[in-house]
Coordinates of C-alpha atoms and ligand atoms in Angstrom, one line a residue:
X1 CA -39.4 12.4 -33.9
X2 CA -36.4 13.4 -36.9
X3 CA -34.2 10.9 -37.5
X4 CA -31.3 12.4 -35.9
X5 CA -33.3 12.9 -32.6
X6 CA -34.0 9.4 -32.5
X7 CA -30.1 8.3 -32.9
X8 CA -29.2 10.6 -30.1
X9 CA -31.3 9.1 -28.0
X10 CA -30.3 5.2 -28.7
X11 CA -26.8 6.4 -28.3
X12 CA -27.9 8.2 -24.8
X13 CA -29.6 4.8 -23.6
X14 CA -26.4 2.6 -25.0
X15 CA -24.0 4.4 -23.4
X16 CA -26.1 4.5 -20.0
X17 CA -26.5 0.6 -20.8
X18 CA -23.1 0.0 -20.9
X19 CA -22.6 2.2 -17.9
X20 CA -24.4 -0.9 -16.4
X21 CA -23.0 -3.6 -17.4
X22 CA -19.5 -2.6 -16.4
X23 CA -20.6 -1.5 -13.3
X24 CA -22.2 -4.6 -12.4
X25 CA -18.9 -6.6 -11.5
X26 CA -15.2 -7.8 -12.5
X27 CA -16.0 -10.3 -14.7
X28 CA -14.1 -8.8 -17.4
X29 CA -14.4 -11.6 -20.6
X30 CA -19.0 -11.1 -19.7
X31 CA -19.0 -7.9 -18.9
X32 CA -17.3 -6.9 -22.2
X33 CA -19.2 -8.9 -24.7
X34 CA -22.2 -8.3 -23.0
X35 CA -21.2 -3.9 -23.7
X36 CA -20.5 -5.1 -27.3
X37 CA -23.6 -6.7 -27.5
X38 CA -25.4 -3.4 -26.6
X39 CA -23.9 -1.7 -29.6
X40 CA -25.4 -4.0 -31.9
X41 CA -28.8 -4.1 -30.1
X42 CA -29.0 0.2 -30.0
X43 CA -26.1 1.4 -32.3
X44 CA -26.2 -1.1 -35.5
X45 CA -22.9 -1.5 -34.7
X46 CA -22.1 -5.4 -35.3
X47 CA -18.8 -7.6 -33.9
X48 CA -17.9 -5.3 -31.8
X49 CA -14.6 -6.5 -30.4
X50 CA -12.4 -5.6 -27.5
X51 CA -8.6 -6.1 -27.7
X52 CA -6.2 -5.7 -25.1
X53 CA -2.6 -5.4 -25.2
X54 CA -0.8 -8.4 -23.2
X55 CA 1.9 -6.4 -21.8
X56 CA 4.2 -9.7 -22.1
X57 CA 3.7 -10.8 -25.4
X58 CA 3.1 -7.5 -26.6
X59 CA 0.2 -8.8 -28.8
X60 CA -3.6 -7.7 -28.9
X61 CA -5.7 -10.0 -28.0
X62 CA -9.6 -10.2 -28.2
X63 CA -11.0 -10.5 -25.0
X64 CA -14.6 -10.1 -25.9
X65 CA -16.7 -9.9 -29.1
X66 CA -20.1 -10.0 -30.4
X67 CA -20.7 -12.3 -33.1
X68 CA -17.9 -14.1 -33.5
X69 CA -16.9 -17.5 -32.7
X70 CA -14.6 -18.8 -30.1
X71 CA -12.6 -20.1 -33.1
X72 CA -12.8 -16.7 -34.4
X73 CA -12.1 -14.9 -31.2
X74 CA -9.0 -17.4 -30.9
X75 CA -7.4 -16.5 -34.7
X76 CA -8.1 -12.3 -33.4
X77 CA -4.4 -11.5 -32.6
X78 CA -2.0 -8.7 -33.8
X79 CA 0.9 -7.3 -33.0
X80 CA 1.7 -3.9 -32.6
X81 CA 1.8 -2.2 -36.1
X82 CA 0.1 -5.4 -37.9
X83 CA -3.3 -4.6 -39.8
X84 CA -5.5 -1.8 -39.3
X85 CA -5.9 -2.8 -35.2
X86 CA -2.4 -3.2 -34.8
X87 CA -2.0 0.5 -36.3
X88 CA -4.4 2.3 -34.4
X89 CA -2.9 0.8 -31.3
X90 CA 0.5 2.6 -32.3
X91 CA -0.6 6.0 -33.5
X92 CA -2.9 6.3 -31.1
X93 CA -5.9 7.5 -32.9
X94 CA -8.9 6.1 -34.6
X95 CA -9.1 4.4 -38.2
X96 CA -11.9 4.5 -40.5
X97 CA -12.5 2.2 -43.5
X98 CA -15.5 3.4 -45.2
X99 CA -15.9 0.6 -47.5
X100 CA -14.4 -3.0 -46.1
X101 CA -14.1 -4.6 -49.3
X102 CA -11.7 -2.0 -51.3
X103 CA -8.7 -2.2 -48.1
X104 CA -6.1 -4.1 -48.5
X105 CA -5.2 -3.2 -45.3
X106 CA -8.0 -5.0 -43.7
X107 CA -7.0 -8.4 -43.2
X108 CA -9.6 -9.8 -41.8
X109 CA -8.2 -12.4 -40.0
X110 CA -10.9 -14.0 -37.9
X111 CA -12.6 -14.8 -41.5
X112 CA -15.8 -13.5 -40.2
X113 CA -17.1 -10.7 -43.3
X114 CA -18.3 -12.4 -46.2
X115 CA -20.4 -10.1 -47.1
X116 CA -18.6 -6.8 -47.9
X117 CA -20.5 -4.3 -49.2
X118 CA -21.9 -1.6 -47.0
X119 CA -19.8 -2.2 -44.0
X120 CA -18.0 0.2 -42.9
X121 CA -14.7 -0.8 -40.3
X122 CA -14.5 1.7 -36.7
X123 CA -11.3 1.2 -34.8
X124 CA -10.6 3.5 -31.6
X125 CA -7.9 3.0 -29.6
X126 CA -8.6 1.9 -25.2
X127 CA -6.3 4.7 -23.6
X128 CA -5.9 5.2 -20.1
X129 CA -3.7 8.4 -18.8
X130 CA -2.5 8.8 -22.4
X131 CA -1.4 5.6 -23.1
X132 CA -3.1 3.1 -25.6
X133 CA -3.8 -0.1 -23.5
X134 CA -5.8 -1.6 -26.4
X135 CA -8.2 -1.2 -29.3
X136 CA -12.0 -1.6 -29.9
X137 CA -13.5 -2.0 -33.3
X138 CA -16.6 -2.7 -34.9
X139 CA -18.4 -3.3 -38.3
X140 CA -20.9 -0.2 -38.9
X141 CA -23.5 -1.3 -40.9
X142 CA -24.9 1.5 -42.9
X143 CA -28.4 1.0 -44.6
X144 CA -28.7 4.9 -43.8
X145 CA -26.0 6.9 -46.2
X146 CA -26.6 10.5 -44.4
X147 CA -25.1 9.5 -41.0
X148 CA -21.2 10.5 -40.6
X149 CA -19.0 8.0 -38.9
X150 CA -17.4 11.4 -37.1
X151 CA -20.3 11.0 -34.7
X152 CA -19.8 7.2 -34.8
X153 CA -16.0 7.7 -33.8
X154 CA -17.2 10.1 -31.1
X155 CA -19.4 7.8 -29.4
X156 CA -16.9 5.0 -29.8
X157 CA -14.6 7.0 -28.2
X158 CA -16.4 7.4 -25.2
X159 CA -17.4 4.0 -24.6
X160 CA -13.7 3.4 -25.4
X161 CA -12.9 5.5 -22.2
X162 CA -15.1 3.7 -19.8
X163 CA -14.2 0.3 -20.9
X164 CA -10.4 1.9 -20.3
X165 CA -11.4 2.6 -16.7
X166 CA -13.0 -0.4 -16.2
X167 CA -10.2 -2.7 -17.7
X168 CA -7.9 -0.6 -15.1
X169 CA -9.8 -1.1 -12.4
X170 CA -10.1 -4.7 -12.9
X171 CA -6.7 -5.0 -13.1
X172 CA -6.0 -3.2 -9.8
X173 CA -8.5 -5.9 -8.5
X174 CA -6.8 -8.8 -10.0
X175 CA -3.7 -7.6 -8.6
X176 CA -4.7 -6.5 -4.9
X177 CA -5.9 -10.7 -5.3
X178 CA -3.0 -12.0 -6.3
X179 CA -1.4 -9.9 -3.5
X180 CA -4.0 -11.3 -1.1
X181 CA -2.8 -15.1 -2.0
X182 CA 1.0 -13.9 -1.9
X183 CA 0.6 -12.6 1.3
X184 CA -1.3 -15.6 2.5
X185 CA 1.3 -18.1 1.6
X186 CA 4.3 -15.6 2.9
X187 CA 2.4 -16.1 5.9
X188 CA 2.3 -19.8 6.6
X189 CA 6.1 -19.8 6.5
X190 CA 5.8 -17.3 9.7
X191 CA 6.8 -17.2 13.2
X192 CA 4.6 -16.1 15.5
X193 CA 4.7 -15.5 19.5
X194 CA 1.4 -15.3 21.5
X195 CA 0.7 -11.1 22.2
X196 CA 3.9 -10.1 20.8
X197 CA 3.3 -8.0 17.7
X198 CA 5.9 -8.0 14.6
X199 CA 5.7 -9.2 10.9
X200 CA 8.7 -7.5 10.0
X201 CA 11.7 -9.7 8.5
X202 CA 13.7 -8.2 11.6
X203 CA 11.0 -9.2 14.3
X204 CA 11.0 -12.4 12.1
X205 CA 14.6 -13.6 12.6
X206 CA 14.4 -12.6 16.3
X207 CA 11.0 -15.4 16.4
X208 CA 13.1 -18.0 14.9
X209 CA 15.9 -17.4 17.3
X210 CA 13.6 -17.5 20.1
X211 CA 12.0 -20.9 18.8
X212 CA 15.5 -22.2 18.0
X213 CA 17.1 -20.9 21.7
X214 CA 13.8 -21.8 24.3
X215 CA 14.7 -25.4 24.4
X216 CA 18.4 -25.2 25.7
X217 CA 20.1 -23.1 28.4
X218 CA 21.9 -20.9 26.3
X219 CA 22.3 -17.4 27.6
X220 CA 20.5 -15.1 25.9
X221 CA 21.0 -11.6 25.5
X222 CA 19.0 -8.8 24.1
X223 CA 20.4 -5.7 22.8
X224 CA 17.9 -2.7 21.8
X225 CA 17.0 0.7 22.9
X226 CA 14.5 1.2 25.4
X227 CA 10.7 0.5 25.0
X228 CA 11.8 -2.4 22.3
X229 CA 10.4 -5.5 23.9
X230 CA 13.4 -6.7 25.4
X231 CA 11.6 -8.2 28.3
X232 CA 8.9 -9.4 26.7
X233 CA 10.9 -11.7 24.3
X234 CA 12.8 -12.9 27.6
X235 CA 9.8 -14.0 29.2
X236 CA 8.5 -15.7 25.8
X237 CA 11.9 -17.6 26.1
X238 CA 10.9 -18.5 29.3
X239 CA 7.5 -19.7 29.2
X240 CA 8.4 -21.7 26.0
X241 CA 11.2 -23.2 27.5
X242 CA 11.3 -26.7 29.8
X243 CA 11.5 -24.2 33.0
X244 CA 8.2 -22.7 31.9
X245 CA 6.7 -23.8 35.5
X246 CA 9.7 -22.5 37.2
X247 CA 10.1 -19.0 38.2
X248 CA 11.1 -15.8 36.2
X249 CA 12.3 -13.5 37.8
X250 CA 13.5 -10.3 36.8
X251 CA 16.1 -7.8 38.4
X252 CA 17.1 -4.2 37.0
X253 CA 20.8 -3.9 37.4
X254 CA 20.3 0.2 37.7
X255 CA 17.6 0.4 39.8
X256 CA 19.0 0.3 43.2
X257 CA 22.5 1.9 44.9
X258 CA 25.6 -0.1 44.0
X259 CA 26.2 -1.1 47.6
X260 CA 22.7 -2.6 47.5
X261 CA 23.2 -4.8 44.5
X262 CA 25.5 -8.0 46.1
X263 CA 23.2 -8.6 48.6
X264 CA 19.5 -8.1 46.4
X265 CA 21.4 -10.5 43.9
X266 CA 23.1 -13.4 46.1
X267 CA 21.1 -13.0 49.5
X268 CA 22.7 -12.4 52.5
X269 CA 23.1 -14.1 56.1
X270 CA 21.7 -13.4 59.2
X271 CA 24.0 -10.4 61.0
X272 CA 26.5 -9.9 57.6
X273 CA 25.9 -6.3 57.7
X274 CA 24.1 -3.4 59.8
X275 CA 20.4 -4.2 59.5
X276 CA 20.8 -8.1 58.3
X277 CA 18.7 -9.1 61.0
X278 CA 17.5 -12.2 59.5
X279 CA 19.2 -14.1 56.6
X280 CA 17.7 -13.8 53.2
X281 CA 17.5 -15.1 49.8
X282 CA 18.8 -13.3 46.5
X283 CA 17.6 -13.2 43.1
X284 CA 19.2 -15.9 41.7
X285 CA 18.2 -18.2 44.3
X286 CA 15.1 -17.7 43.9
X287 CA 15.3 -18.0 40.3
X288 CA 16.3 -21.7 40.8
X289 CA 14.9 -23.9 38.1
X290 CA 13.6 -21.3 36.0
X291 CA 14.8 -17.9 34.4
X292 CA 16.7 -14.7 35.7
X293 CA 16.0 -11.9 33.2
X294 CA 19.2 -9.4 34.2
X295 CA 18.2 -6.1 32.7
X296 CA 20.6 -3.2 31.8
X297 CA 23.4 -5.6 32.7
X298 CA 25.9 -2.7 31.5
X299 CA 25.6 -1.0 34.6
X300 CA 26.8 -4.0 36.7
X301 CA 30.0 -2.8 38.9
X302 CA 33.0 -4.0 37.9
X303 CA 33.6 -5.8 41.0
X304 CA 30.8 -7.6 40.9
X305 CA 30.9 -9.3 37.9
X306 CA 33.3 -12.1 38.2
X307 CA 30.9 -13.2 40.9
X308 CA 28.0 -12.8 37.8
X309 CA 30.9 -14.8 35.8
X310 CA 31.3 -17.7 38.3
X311 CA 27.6 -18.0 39.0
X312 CA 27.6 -18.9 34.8
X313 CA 30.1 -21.3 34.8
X314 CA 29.9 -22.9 38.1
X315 CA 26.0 -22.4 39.0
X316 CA 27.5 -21.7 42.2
X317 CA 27.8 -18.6 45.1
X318 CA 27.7 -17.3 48.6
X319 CA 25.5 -15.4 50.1
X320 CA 27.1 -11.9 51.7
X321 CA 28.3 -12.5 55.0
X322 CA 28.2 -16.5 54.4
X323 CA 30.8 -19.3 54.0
X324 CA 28.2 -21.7 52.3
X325 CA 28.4 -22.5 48.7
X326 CA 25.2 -22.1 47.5
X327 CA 24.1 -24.6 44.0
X328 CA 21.4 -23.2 41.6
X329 CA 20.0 -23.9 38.4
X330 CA 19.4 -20.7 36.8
X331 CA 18.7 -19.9 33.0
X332 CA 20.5 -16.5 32.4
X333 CA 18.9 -13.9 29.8
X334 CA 20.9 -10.3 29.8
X335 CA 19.4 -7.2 28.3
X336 CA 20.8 -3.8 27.6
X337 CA 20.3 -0.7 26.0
X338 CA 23.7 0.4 25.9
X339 CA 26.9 -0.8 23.5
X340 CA 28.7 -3.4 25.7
X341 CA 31.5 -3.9 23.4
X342 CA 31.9 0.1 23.9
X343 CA 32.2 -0.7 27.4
X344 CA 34.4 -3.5 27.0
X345 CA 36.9 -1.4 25.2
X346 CA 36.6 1.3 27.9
X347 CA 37.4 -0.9 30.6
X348 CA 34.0 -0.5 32.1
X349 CA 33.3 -4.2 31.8
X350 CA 34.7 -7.3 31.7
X351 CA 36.0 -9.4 28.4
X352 CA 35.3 -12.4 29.6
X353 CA 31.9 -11.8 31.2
X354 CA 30.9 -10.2 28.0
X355 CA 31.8 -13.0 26.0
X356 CA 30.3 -15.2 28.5
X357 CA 26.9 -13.9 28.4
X358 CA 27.6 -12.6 24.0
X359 CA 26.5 -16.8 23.1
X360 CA 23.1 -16.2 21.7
X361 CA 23.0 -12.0 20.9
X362 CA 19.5 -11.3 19.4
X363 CA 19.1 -7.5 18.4
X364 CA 15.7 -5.7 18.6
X365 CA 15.3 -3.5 15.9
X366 CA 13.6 0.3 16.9
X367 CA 10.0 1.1 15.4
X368 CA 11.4 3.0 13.2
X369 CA 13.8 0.8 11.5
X370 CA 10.4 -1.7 11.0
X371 CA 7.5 0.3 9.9
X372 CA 5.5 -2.2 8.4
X373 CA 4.7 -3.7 12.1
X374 CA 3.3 -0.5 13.5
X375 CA -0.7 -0.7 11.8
X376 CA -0.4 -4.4 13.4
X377 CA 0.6 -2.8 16.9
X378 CA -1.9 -0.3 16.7
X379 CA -4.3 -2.9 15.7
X380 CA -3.0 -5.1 18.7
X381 CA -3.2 -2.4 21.4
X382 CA -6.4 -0.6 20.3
X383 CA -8.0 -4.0 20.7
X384 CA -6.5 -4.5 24.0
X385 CA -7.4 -0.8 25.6
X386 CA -10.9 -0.9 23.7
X387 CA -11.5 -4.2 25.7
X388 CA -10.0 -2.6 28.8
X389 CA -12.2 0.2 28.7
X390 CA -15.1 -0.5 27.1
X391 CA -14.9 1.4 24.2
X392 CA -14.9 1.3 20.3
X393 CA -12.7 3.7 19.4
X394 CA -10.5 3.2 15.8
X395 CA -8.0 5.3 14.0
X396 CA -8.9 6.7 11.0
X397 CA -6.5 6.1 7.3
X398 CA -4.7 9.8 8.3
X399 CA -4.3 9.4 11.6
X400 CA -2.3 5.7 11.1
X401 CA -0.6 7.7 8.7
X402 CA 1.0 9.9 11.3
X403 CA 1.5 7.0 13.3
X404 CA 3.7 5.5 11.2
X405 CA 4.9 8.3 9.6
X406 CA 6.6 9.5 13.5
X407 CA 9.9 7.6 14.7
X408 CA 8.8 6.6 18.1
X409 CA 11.8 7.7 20.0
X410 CA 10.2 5.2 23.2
X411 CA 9.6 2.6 20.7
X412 CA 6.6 0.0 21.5
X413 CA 6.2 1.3 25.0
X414 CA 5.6 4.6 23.6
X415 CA 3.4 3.7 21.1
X416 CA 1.3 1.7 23.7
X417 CA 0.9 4.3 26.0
X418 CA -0.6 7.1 22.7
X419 CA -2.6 4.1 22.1
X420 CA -3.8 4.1 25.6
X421 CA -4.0 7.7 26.4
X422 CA -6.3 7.9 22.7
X423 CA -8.7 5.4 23.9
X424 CA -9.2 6.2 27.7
X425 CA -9.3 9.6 26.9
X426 CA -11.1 9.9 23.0
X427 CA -14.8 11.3 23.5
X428 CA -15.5 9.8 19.8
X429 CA -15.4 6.7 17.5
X430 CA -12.8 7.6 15.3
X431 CA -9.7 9.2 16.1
X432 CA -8.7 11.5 13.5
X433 CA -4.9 13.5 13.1
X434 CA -6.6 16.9 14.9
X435 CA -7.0 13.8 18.0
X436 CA -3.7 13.1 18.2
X437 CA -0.6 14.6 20.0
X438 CA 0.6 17.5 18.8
X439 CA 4.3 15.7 18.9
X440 CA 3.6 13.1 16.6
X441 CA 2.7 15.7 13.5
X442 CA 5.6 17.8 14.1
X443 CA 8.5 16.0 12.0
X444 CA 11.6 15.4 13.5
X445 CA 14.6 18.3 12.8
X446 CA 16.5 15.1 11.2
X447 CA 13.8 14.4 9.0
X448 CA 13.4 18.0 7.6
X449 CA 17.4 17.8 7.0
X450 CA 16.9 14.9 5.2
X451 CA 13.9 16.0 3.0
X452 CA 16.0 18.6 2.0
X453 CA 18.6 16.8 0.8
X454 CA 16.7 14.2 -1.0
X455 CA 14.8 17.4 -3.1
X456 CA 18.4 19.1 -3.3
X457 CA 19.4 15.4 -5.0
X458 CA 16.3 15.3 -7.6
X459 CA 16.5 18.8 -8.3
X460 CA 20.0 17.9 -9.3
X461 CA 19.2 15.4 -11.5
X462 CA 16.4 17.2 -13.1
X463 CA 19.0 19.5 -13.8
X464 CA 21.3 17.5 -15.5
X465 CA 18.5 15.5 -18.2
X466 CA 17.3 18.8 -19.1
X467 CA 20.6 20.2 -19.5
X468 CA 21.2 17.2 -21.6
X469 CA 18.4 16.6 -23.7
X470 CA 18.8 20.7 -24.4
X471 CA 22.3 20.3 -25.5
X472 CA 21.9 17.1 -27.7
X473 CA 19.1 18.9 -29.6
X474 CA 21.1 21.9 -30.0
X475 CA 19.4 24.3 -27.4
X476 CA 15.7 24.0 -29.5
X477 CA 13.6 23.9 -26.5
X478 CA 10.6 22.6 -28.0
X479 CA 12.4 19.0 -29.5
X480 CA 14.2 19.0 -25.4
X481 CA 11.5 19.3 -24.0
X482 CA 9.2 16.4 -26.6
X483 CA 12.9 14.6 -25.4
X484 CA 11.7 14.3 -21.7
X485 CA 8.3 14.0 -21.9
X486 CA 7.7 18.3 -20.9
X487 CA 5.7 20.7 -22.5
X488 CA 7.5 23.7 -24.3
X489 CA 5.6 25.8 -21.2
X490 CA 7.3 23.5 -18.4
X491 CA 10.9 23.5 -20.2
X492 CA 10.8 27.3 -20.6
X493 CA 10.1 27.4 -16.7
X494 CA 12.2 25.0 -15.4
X495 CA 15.3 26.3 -17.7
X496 CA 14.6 30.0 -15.7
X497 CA 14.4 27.8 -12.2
X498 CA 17.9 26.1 -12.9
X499 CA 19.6 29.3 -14.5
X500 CA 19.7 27.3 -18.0
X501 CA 19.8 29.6 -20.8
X502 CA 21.5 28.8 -23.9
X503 CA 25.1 29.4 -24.4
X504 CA 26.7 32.7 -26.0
X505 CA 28.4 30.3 -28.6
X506 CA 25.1 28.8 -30.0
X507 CA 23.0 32.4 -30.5
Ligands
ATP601 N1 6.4 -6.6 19.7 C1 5.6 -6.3 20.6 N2 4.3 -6.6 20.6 C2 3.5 -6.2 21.5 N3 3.8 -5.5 22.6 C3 5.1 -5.1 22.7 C4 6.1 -5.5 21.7 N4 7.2 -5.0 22.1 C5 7.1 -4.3 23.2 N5 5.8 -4.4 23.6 C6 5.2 -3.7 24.8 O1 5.9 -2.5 25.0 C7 6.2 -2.3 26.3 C8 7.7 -2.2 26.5 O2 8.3 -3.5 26.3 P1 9.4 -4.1 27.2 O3 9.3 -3.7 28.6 O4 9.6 -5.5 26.9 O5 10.6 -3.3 26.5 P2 12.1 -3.2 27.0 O6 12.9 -3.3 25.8 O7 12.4 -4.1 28.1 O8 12.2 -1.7 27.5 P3 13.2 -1.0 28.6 O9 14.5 -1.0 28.0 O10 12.6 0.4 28.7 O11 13.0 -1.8 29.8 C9 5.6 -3.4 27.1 O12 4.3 -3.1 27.6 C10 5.4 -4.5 26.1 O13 4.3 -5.4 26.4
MG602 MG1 12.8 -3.7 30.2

């Protein structure tokens, strides 16, 4: 076998070697020596070392060498620009010094090369996306004079690469583990309400309210568009509460005919109107010693809510058609969907009842105003329905992309029914965005409006920094473009996309 056969092939098994080694795991400090080690063993290529930039300090530092002692590996650091390492880190591009002992660029810093002759010092740069992240060097010891450190260079440079991809990935890992232990002590400091879903700061503060509120008696009420959990945060207050064993009991304020409504809510006696034929309890009697959730409390007639009033500050009514004073010991929670101050102001309400039941006003925030909680409610209610039905159906990464990429006009309720319908109705495992309803992928016309405004806005500023760096450099496209980081090519075409050409003046 020639000579140069024989090289190519050690260079074929160290670069499959090193391959390895870096695919083997994240332990960064092993893994590199270890690949430095291989280009001793196969490349006669001795101290290999890596250097990395510390984004911080700005410094190189060895992380990993061959043949060099901690105390060396400790004295290894250069800043940018400093010695022949620190130079190739800031051009960019790879250093050569034939002979070690005739540079007086070559400090030598970790003390290491006593004896000079016939070593040869290869320095690469680590770059990742065009950007230098750090520098590996070695000492090539020649006994052979007819090699050509350009094919040196080149095979440095692709191990180089791979140790750049590798030093990226590890520090994606490092950082999706530090997130993990953020997110683990963000955690501990958290609220949390049995079967009600929400890690948002929002969902958050309305937790804490409910923890701080369940004790007392304070009325509660609950603003927030339909679907939003209103009455499931009443009934948490409830069942955390002291009345927990008490009943809750829950009355819709629009659901039945106004005339209806005195009678459902304070009971009526035997004979008080046509069809009384026996005497009957209302709502809030029966809520005695527990909790009445009034729901859509805005559409309460007028004339029936100073009786609502007295009922809060004296705990006391009469049925229709009765003389007796009735006592009760009701907890009061109020919801709405609607804008009672609004109401207030437009006479169809009451000041004094609204400020009577405004004491503790806790706001539920719509889906789309908290995004982050929707993968948790899917999680939540695929669990639930897969349970219910027998199934094991998921949602694939796209599909939970359209999920929380739609606003969710219904809210939770409306996310738990798609959730529902998906499961009960999904013939396969995984639920992919072809599965879902067609509604969800279309966007909504507000959305488009305001894509097109937020392109209109960067289009407007990518208008104005070329426009800028064209006329600071004197309309040469070429030095505007090296300005902003385009090619000539991209400048040219953008210029003809804004309508920039160069001014009469200048040509
Ligand atoms: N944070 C949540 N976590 C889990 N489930 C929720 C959450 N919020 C709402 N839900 C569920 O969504 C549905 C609607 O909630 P709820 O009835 O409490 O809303 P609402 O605000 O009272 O709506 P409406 O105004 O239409 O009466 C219920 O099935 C409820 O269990
Ligand atoms: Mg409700």
């Amino acid at each position: 076998m020639s000579q140069s056969l024989a090289r190519e092939n050690r260079i074929l098994s160290a670069l499959l070697e090193v391959s390895k080694v870096l695919n083997s795991s994240f332990d960064l400090e092993k893994n590199l020596s270890r690949t430095m080690r291989v280009l001793g063993e196969f490349l006669e290529m001795e101290r290999g070392s890596v250097f990395l930039l510390d984004q911080h300090t700005k410094e190189l530092k060895i992380v990993a060498a061959h043949g060099l002692t901690r105390e060396q590996i400790d004295r290894g650091k250069y800043k940018i620009g400093e010695g022949i390492v620190g130079r190739v880190i800031e051009r960019g591009s790879p250093v050569v010094i034939p002979n070690v002992g005739e540079e007086p660029l070559f400090l030598n810093k970790t003390g290491s090369r006593i004896r000079k002759g016939g070593i040869s010092f290869l320095c690469v740069p680590i770059s990742f996306k065009g950007e230098a992240i750090g520098v590996l060097s070695v000492d090539r010891i020649f006994k052979d004079r007819a090699i050509t450190v350009d094919e040196d260079i080149r095979v440095l440079e692709i191990i180089a690469s791979i140790i750049a991809q590798y030093v990226i990935l590890w520090k994606h890992y490092k950082d999706t583990e530090n997130e993990k232990e953020i997110l683990k002590l963000q955690l501990k400091g958290r609220y949390s309400l049995p079967n009600i879903i929400g890690n948002s700061d929002r969902m958050q503060e309305v937790f804490e309210a409910v923890y701080r509120v369940a004790d007392s008696k304070a009325t509660v009420i609950l603003y927030g568009e339909s679907g939003t959990g209103k009455e499931l945060i009443a009934k948490a207050i409830h069942y955390m509460s002291p009345r927990a064993k008490g009943p809750f009991v829950k009355f819709n304020c629009a659901s039945i005919p106004e005339g209806l409504l005195e009678s459902e809510l304070f009971g009526h006696e035997k004979g008080a109107f046509t069809g009384a034929i026996s005497a009957r309890k209302g709502r809030f009697e029966l809520a005695n010693e527990g909790t009445i959730l009034l729901d859509e409390v805005g559409d309460l007639p007028l004339n029936l809510q100073p009786k609502i009033l007295r009922v809060l500050q004296e705990r006391e009514f009469e049925r229709v058609g009765g003389e007796r004073t009735i006592k009760v010991d009701v907890r009061l929670i109020a919801a709405t969907s609607r804008n009672l101050e609004e109401l207030v102001s437009r006479g169809k309400f009451r000041e004094d009842l609204f400020y009577r039941l405004n004491v503790v006003p806790l706001f539920l925030p719509p889906i789309r105003e908290r995004k982050e909680d929707i993968p948790l409610l899917v999680e939540f209610f695929l669990k639930r329905f897969n349970e219910e039905n027998n199934k094991d159906v998921s949602v694939s990464a796209e599909s939970l992309r359209v999920l929380v990429d739609y606003n969710w006009p219904g809210n939770v309720r409306e996310l738990e029914n798609t959730i529902e319908r998906l499961v009960v109705m999904s013939g396969r495992r995984t639920i992919r965005p072809a599965d879902l309803p067609l509604n969800l992928k279309l966007p909504a016309p507000e959305e488009v409006l305001q894509k097109e405004s937020l392109k209109a806005g960067i289009e407007d500023i990518e208008k104005s920094s070329i426009r800028d760096a064209l006329e600071k450099t004197g309309w040469v496209q070429a030095k505007a473009a090296r300005m902003i980081g385009l090619t000539p090519r991209q400048i040219g075409y953008k210029m003809k996309k804004y309508g920039l050409s160069v001014p009469a003046a200048i040509l």
